[in-house]
């Protein structure tokens, strides 16, 4: 269940802990519409889309702006950024683009971000004990801890 998401996060140089920190400051919701993700990525189930500034590069931790639902990432941000500046009047989107949550000082990894894997339906992954243990073992092993 986490494999597609992990591949996506690694593509941007993010660790699970960094994703947890971003989700924490976003209150486990899309940074723009405040909804939940519930989408399918091309590589399979993916809970969040990593939004990054395409002017920076093809993907590095410095260009990550936040975690969005698929409609906001695929059809919202890219469409809005292509508009003429004179018609870019949506306050919510302008606030997001000028001060993205992934760059907030509060988005630095904290102890709470290392405790569990943040999930989709609740602030933390709500699987059975065995599944949770297996996922955490894989995350710890992948982080060299």
PDB file of C-alpha atoms in Angstrom:
ATOM      1  CA  UNK A   1       0.000   0.000   0.000  1.00  0.00           C
ATOM      2  CA  UNK A   2       2.883   2.399   0.695  1.00  0.00           C
ATOM      3  CA  UNK A   3       5.183   1.297  -2.144  1.00  0.00           C
ATOM      4  CA  UNK A   4       3.846   3.696  -4.802  1.00  0.00           C
ATOM      5  CA  UNK A   5       3.862   6.590  -2.364  1.00  0.00           C
ATOM      6  CA  UNK A   6       7.407   5.771  -1.226  1.00  0.00           C
ATOM      7  CA  UNK A   7       8.644   5.725  -4.841  1.00  0.00           C
ATOM      8  CA  UNK A   8       7.015   9.093  -5.437  1.00  0.00           C
ATOM      9  CA  UNK A   9       8.507  10.650  -2.292  1.00  0.00           C
ATOM     10  CA  UNK A  10      11.981   9.258  -3.021  1.00  0.00           C
ATOM     11  CA  UNK A  11      11.793  10.798  -6.512  1.00  0.00           C
ATOM     12  CA  UNK A  12      11.800  14.175  -4.759  1.00  0.00           C
ATOM     13  CA  UNK A  13      14.433  13.223  -2.198  1.00  0.00           C
ATOM     14  CA  UNK A  14      11.910  13.103   0.655  1.00  0.00           C
ATOM     15  CA  UNK A  15      11.910  10.662   3.534  1.00  0.00           C
ATOM     16  CA  UNK A  16       8.761   9.290   5.129  1.00  0.00           C
ATOM     17  CA  UNK A  17       9.563  11.495   8.119  1.00  0.00           C
ATOM     18  CA  UNK A  18       9.660  14.622   5.938  1.00  0.00           C
ATOM     19  CA  UNK A  19       6.338  13.678   4.351  1.00  0.00           C
ATOM     20  CA  UNK A  20       4.910  13.180   7.860  1.00  0.00           C
ATOM     21  CA  UNK A  21       6.121  16.649   8.851  1.00  0.00           C
ATOM     22  CA  UNK A  22       4.543  18.275   5.807  1.00  0.00           C
ATOM     23  CA  UNK A  23       1.262  16.444   6.399  1.00  0.00           C
ATOM     24  CA  UNK A  24       1.347  17.473  10.063  1.00  0.00           C
ATOM     25  CA  UNK A  25       1.565  21.180   9.225  1.00  0.00           C
ATOM     26  CA  UNK A  26      -1.099  20.727   6.542  1.00  0.00           C
ATOM     27  CA  UNK A  27      -3.336  19.061   9.171  1.00  0.00           C
ATOM     28  CA  UNK A  28      -3.482  15.840   7.100  1.00  0.00           C
ATOM     29  CA  UNK A  29      -5.344  17.603   4.302  1.00  0.00           C
ATOM     30  CA  UNK A  30      -4.627  18.960   0.844  1.00  0.00           C
ATOM     31  CA  UNK A  31      -2.784  22.260   1.218  1.00  0.00           C
ATOM     32  CA  UNK A  32      -5.152  23.983  -1.216  1.00  0.00           C
ATOM     33  CA  UNK A  33      -8.681  22.522  -0.991  1.00  0.00           C
ATOM     34  CA  UNK A  34      -8.258  21.056   2.526  1.00  0.00           C
ATOM     35  CA  UNK A  35      -9.748  17.760   1.290  1.00  0.00           C
ATOM     36  CA  UNK A  36      -8.367  14.244   1.450  1.00  0.00           C
ATOM     37  CA  UNK A  37      -6.427  12.739  -1.456  1.00  0.00           C
ATOM     38  CA  UNK A  38      -8.226   9.502  -2.439  1.00  0.00           C
ATOM     39  CA  UNK A  39      -6.770   9.269  -5.936  1.00  0.00           C
ATOM     40  CA  UNK A  40      -4.887   6.818  -8.099  1.00  0.00           C
ATOM     41  CA  UNK A  41      -1.496   7.702  -9.460  1.00  0.00           C
ATOM     42  CA  UNK A  42      -0.090   6.221 -12.648  1.00  0.00           C
ATOM     43  CA  UNK A  43       2.047   3.840 -10.579  1.00  0.00           C
ATOM     44  CA  UNK A  44      -0.863   2.636  -8.461  1.00  0.00           C
ATOM     45  CA  UNK A  45      -2.559   3.851  -5.334  1.00  0.00           C
ATOM     46  CA  UNK A  46      -1.014   7.080  -4.125  1.00  0.00           C
ATOM     47  CA  UNK A  47      -2.412   9.100  -1.288  1.00  0.00           C
ATOM     48  CA  UNK A  48      -0.770  12.429  -1.974  1.00  0.00           C
ATOM     49  CA  UNK A  49       0.700  14.171  -4.969  1.00  0.00           C
ATOM     50  CA  UNK A  50       3.993  15.958  -4.366  1.00  0.00           C
ATOM     51  CA  UNK A  51       3.708  19.488  -5.712  1.00  0.00           C
ATOM     52  CA  UNK A  52       6.988  21.084  -6.684  1.00  0.00           C
ATOM     53  CA  UNK A  53       8.091  24.263  -8.396  1.00  0.00           C
ATOM     54  CA  UNK A  54       8.834  23.310 -12.003  1.00  0.00           C
ATOM     55  CA  UNK A  55      10.989  26.417 -12.376  1.00  0.00           C
ATOM     56  CA  UNK A  56      13.515  24.891  -9.940  1.00  0.00           C
ATOM     57  CA  UNK A  57      14.181  21.493 -11.468  1.00  0.00           C
ATOM     58  CA  UNK A  58      12.546  18.148 -12.134  1.00  0.00           C
ATOM     59  CA  UNK A  59      12.334  17.369  -8.443  1.00  0.00           C
ATOM     60  CA  UNK A  60      14.484  17.981  -5.384  1.00  0.00           C
ATOM     61  CA  UNK A  61      13.621  18.624  -1.721  1.00  0.00           C
ATOM     62  CA  UNK A  62      14.175  22.377  -2.223  1.00  0.00           C
ATOM     63  CA  UNK A  63      11.471  22.672  -4.894  1.00  0.00           C
ATOM     64  CA  UNK A  64       8.779  20.711  -3.002  1.00  0.00           C
ATOM     65  CA  UNK A  65       5.949  23.041  -2.033  1.00  0.00           C
ATOM     66  CA  UNK A  66       3.428  20.711  -0.428  1.00  0.00           C
ATOM     67  CA  UNK A  67       1.278  17.619  -0.685  1.00  0.00           C
ATOM     68  CA  UNK A  68      -1.912  17.946  -2.696  1.00  0.00           C
ATOM     69  CA  UNK A  69      -4.860  15.861  -3.819  1.00  0.00           C
ATOM     70  CA  UNK A  70      -4.685  14.856  -7.471  1.00  0.00           C
ATOM     71  CA  UNK A  71      -7.237  17.414  -8.753  1.00  0.00           C
ATOM     72  CA  UNK A  72      -5.431  20.311  -7.062  1.00  0.00           C
ATOM     73  CA  UNK A  73      -2.024  19.143  -8.291  1.00  0.00           C
ATOM     74  CA  UNK A  74      -2.864  17.972 -11.797  1.00  0.00           C
ATOM     75  CA  UNK A  75      -5.583  20.428 -12.748  1.00  0.00           C
ATOM     76  CA  UNK A  76      -5.343  23.216 -10.191  1.00  0.00           C
ATOM     77  CA  UNK A  77      -1.803  24.441  -9.668  1.00  0.00           C
ATOM     78  CA  UNK A  78      -0.454  23.861 -13.168  1.00  0.00           C
ATOM     79  CA  UNK A  79      -3.511  25.466 -14.779  1.00  0.00           C
ATOM     80  CA  UNK A  80      -3.387  28.438 -12.410  1.00  0.00           C
ATOM     81  CA  UNK A  81       0.333  29.052 -12.916  1.00  0.00           C
ATOM     82  CA  UNK A  82      -0.210  29.143 -16.696  1.00  0.00           C
ATOM     83  CA  UNK A  83      -2.760  31.957 -16.384  1.00  0.00           C
ATOM     84  CA  UNK A  84      -1.794  35.528 -17.099  1.00  0.00           C
ATOM     85  CA  UNK A  85      -0.706  37.203 -13.852  1.00  0.00           C
ATOM     86  CA  UNK A  86      -3.519  39.758 -14.161  1.00  0.00           C
ATOM     87  CA  UNK A  87      -6.160  37.041 -13.700  1.00  0.00           C
ATOM     88  CA  UNK A  88      -4.387  35.130 -10.936  1.00  0.00           C
ATOM     89  CA  UNK A  89      -6.719  36.491  -8.257  1.00  0.00           C
ATOM     90  CA  UNK A  90      -7.562  33.383  -6.235  1.00  0.00           C
ATOM     91  CA  UNK A  91      -6.370  34.259  -2.724  1.00  0.00           C
ATOM     92  CA  UNK A  92      -6.133  30.660  -1.513  1.00  0.00           C
ATOM     93  CA  UNK A  93      -3.891  29.636  -4.425  1.00  0.00           C
ATOM     94  CA  UNK A  94      -1.789  32.799  -4.208  1.00  0.00           C
ATOM     95  CA  UNK A  95      -1.231  32.199  -0.484  1.00  0.00           C
ATOM     96  CA  UNK A  96      -0.183  28.604  -1.166  1.00  0.00           C
ATOM     97  CA  UNK A  97       2.212  29.559  -3.966  1.00  0.00           C
ATOM     98  CA  UNK A  98       3.788  32.462  -2.089  1.00  0.00           C
ATOM     99  CA  UNK A  99       4.225  30.560   1.191  1.00  0.00           C
ATOM    100  CA  UNK A 100       4.128  26.795   0.564  1.00  0.00           C
ATOM    101  CA  UNK A 101       3.705  24.596   3.673  1.00  0.00           C
ATOM    102  CA  UNK A 102       6.700  22.372   2.891  1.00  0.00           C
ATOM    103  CA  UNK A 103       8.929  25.437   3.400  1.00  0.00           C
ATOM    104  CA  UNK A 104       7.430  26.535   6.709  1.00  0.00           C
ATOM    105  CA  UNK A 105       9.814  26.269   9.679  1.00  0.00           C
ATOM    106  CA  UNK A 106       7.148  24.127  11.390  1.00  0.00           C
ATOM    107  CA  UNK A 107       7.550  21.524   8.606  1.00  0.00           C
ATOM    108  CA  UNK A 108      10.948  20.436   9.944  1.00  0.00           C
ATOM    109  CA  UNK A 109      10.974  16.830  11.119  1.00  0.00           C
ATOM    110  CA  UNK A 110      10.097  16.481  14.792  1.00  0.00           C
ATOM    111  CA  UNK A 111       9.917  13.508  17.125  1.00  0.00           C
ATOM    112  CA  UNK A 112       6.186  13.054  16.456  1.00  0.00           C
ATOM    113  CA  UNK A 113       6.939  12.642  12.734  1.00  0.00           C
ATOM    114  CA  UNK A 114       9.187   9.656  13.487  1.00  0.00           C
ATOM    115  CA  UNK A 115       6.639   7.776  15.558  1.00  0.00           C
ATOM    116  CA  UNK A 116       4.246   6.517  12.889  1.00  0.00           C
ATOM    117  CA  UNK A 117       3.326   6.625   9.236  1.00  0.00           C
ATOM    118  CA  UNK A 118       0.715   9.286   8.576  1.00  0.00           C
ATOM    119  CA  UNK A 119      -2.110   7.874   6.545  1.00  0.00           C
ATOM    120  CA  UNK A 120      -5.141   8.741   4.544  1.00  0.00           C
ATOM    121  CA  UNK A 121      -8.236   8.304   6.693  1.00  0.00           C
ATOM    122  CA  UNK A 122      -6.750   9.401   9.984  1.00  0.00           C
ATOM    123  CA  UNK A 123      -3.696  11.282  11.184  1.00  0.00           C
ATOM    124  CA  UNK A 124      -1.895   7.964  11.458  1.00  0.00           C
ATOM    125  CA  UNK A 125      -2.031   4.764   9.433  1.00  0.00           C
ATOM    126  CA  UNK A 126      -4.990   2.774  10.720  1.00  0.00           C
ATOM    127  CA  UNK A 127      -4.059  -0.790   9.765  1.00  0.00           C
ATOM    128  CA  UNK A 128      -3.887  -3.841  11.998  1.00  0.00           C
ATOM    129  CA  UNK A 129      -0.936  -4.283  14.354  1.00  0.00           C
ATOM    130  CA  UNK A 130       0.885  -6.749  12.103  1.00  0.00           C
ATOM    131  CA  UNK A 131       0.575  -4.555   9.017  1.00  0.00           C
ATOM    132  CA  UNK A 132       1.658  -1.481  10.924  1.00  0.00           C
ATOM    133  CA  UNK A 133       4.686  -3.305  12.364  1.00  0.00           C
ATOM    134  CA  UNK A 134       5.730  -4.556   8.944  1.00  0.00           C
ATOM    135  CA  UNK A 135       5.438  -1.088   7.444  1.00  0.00           C
ATOM    136  CA  UNK A 136       7.393   0.516  10.264  1.00  0.00           C
ATOM    137  CA  UNK A 137      10.120  -2.143  10.035  1.00  0.00           C
ATOM    138  CA  UNK A 138      10.494  -1.423   6.320  1.00  0.00           C
ATOM    139  CA  UNK A 139      10.646   2.343   6.915  1.00  0.00           C
ATOM    140  CA  UNK A 140      13.239   2.049   9.680  1.00  0.00           C
ATOM    141  CA  UNK A 141      15.353  -0.329   7.586  1.00  0.00           C
ATOM    142  CA  UNK A 142      15.169   1.979   4.557  1.00  0.00           C
ATOM    143  CA  UNK A 143      16.325   4.924   6.654  1.00  0.00           C
ATOM    144  CA  UNK A 144      19.353   3.081   7.971  1.00  0.00           C
ATOM    145  CA  UNK A 145      18.136   3.200  11.571  1.00  0.00           C
TER     146      UNK A 145
END
